[in-house]
CSV table of C-alpha atoms in Angstrom, one decimal:
chain,number,residue,atom,x,y,z
A,1,UNK,CA,21.7,92.9,63.1
A,2,UNK,CA,25.2,91.6,62.9
A,3,UNK,CA,25.8,92.2,66.6
A,4,UNK,CA,22.6,90.2,67.4
A,5,UNK,CA,23.4,87.5,64.9
A,6,UNK,CA,26.9,87.0,66.3
A,7,UNK,CA,25.6,87.2,69.9
A,8,UNK,CA,28.2,89.7,70.9
A,9,UNK,CA,25.9,92.4,72.3
A,10,UNK,CA,27.5,91.9,75.8
A,11,UNK,CA,30.8,93.0,74.3
A,12,UNK,CA,29.7,95.8,72.0
A,13,UNK,CA,28.4,99.2,72.7
A,14,UNK,CA,26.8,101.0,69.8
A,15,UNK,CA,26.5,104.8,69.8
A,16,UNK,CA,24.4,105.5,66.7
A,17,UNK,CA,24.4,109.3,67.0
A,18,UNK,CA,26.6,112.3,66.3
A,19,UNK,CA,29.4,112.5,68.8
A,20,UNK,CA,29.9,116.2,69.8
A,21,UNK,CA,33.4,117.6,70.2
A,22,UNK,CA,33.3,117.6,74.0
A,23,UNK,CA,32.8,113.8,73.9
A,24,UNK,CA,35.4,112.9,71.3
A,25,UNK,CA,38.3,112.4,73.7
A,26,UNK,CA,36.2,110.3,76.0
A,27,UNK,CA,35.4,107.9,73.2
A,28,UNK,CA,38.9,107.7,71.9
A,29,UNK,CA,40.3,107.2,75.5
A,30,UNK,CA,38.0,104.2,75.8
A,31,UNK,CA,39.3,102.6,72.6
A,32,UNK,CA,42.0,100.0,72.5
A,33,UNK,CA,42.6,100.9,68.9
A,34,UNK,CA,41.1,102.9,66.0
A,35,UNK,CA,40.5,100.7,62.9
A,36,UNK,CA,40.1,102.5,59.6
A,37,UNK,CA,39.5,100.0,56.8
A,38,UNK,CA,39.2,102.5,54.0
A,39,UNK,CA,39.0,101.2,50.4
A,40,UNK,CA,40.1,104.6,49.1
A,41,UNK,CA,40.6,108.1,50.5
A,42,UNK,CA,43.2,110.8,51.0
A,43,UNK,CA,43.2,111.4,54.8
A,44,UNK,CA,41.2,110.5,57.9
A,45,UNK,CA,40.2,112.9,60.7
A,46,UNK,CA,39.7,109.9,63.0
A,47,UNK,CA,43.3,108.9,62.5
A,48,UNK,CA,44.5,112.4,63.2
A,49,UNK,CA,42.5,112.5,66.4
A,50,UNK,CA,43.8,109.0,67.4
A,51,UNK,CA,47.4,110.2,66.8
A,52,UNK,CA,46.9,113.3,68.9
A,53,UNK,CA,45.3,111.3,71.7
A,54,UNK,CA,47.9,108.5,71.6
A,55,UNK,CA,45.5,105.7,70.4
A,56,UNK,CA,47.1,102.9,68.4
A,57,UNK,CA,45.6,102.5,64.9
A,58,UNK,CA,45.1,100.0,62.2
A,59,UNK,CA,44.5,101.4,58.7
A,60,UNK,CA,44.5,100.4,55.1
A,61,UNK,CA,47.3,101.6,52.9
A,62,UNK,CA,45.4,104.2,50.9
A,63,UNK,CA,46.0,108.0,50.4
A,64,UNK,CA,48.0,109.5,53.2
A,65,UNK,CA,46.8,107.1,56.0
A,66,UNK,CA,50.3,105.6,56.2
A,67,UNK,CA,51.6,109.0,57.5
A,68,UNK,CA,49.7,108.3,60.8
A,69,UNK,CA,49.3,104.5,60.9
A,70,UNK,CA,53.0,103.6,60.5
A,71,UNK,CA,53.3,99.8,60.3
A,72,UNK,CA,54.8,98.4,63.4
A,73,UNK,CA,55.3,101.8,65.0
A,74,UNK,CA,51.9,103.5,65.7
A,75,UNK,CA,49.9,100.4,64.8
A,76,UNK,CA,49.5,98.5,61.6
A,77,UNK,CA,49.0,99.3,57.9
A,78,UNK,CA,47.3,96.7,55.7
A,79,UNK,CA,46.3,96.4,52.1
A,80,UNK,CA,42.9,97.7,51.2
A,81,UNK,CA,40.2,95.0,50.8
A,82,UNK,CA,42.3,92.4,52.5
A,83,UNK,CA,39.9,91.3,55.3
A,84,UNK,CA,42.3,88.5,56.5
A,85,UNK,CA,45.2,90.9,56.9
A,86,UNK,CA,42.9,93.4,58.7
A,87,UNK,CA,41.7,90.7,61.1
A,88,UNK,CA,45.3,89.5,61.7
A,89,UNK,CA,46.4,93.1,62.5
A,90,UNK,CA,43.6,93.6,64.9
A,91,UNK,CA,44.3,90.3,66.7
A,92,UNK,CA,48.1,91.1,66.7
A,93,UNK,CA,47.6,94.6,68.2
A,94,UNK,CA,45.1,93.6,70.8
A,95,UNK,CA,47.2,90.6,71.8
A,96,UNK,CA,50.5,92.5,72.0
A,97,UNK,CA,51.6,92.6,75.7
A,98,UNK,CA,53.6,95.7,74.9
A,99,UNK,CA,50.9,97.6,72.9
A,100,UNK,CA,51.5,100.7,74.9
A,101,UNK,CA,54.5,101.3,72.6
A,102,UNK,CA,52.1,102.0,69.8
A,103,UNK,CA,50.3,104.7,71.9
A,104,UNK,CA,53.7,106.2,73.0
A,105,UNK,CA,54.8,106.3,69.3
A,106,UNK,CA,51.5,108.0,68.3
A,107,UNK,CA,51.9,110.7,70.9
A,108,UNK,CA,55.5,111.3,69.9
A,109,UNK,CA,54.6,111.5,66.2
A,110,UNK,CA,51.7,113.8,66.9
A,111,UNK,CA,54.2,116.5,68.0
A,112,UNK,CA,55.2,116.8,64.3
A,113,UNK,CA,51.7,117.8,63.4
A,114,UNK,CA,51.1,120.8,65.6
A,115,UNK,CA,50.2,124.3,64.2
A,116,UNK,CA,53.6,125.5,65.3
A,117,UNK,CA,55.4,122.8,63.3
A,118,UNK,CA,53.3,123.6,60.3
A,119,UNK,CA,54.1,127.3,60.5
A,120,UNK,CA,57.8,126.5,60.9
A,121,UNK,CA,57.7,124.3,57.8
A,122,UNK,CA,55.9,127.0,55.7
A,123,UNK,CA,58.3,129.7,56.8
A,124,UNK,CA,61.3,127.5,56.0
A,125,UNK,CA,59.9,126.8,52.6
A,126,UNK,CA,59.2,130.4,52.0
A,127,UNK,CA,62.7,131.4,53.0
A,128,UNK,CA,61.2,133.7,55.7
A,129,UNK,CA,63.7,136.6,56.3
A,130,UNK,CA,62.7,136.9,60.0
A,131,UNK,CA,62.0,134.5,62.8
A,132,UNK,CA,58.5,133.6,63.8
A,133,UNK,CA,57.2,135.7,66.7
A,134,UNK,CA,56.4,133.9,70.0
A,135,UNK,CA,52.7,133.5,70.7
A,136,UNK,CA,53.5,134.6,74.3
A,137,UNK,CA,53.5,138.2,73.2
């Protein structure tokens, strides 16, 4: 209804269905940014996917969302419930002639969130007495 009311149907594609895993990367690749205007929460699977696929993001500063949406680096972080700040962040990101830097930073940061990195951190915390075995074995 909002799309019709605003007469923006020519610029909006609505996919009102479950997106299967095989299609997820296609949708994220088509996005200029992922916008996550949460009012509360702890984490976001959508932001984790955006990070891994190098998609700039705009999120509200709730829970751990700031771990992925790093203000000025991988996108922008705004206060929850601040519609004006959210709108400014979207306009700023989309109008940034160098917005590829956000995607590059997201891809770089995603390297810190691999299973290998997680295992290394767990082993380091546990004081593992032996090195992790290579998965090539």
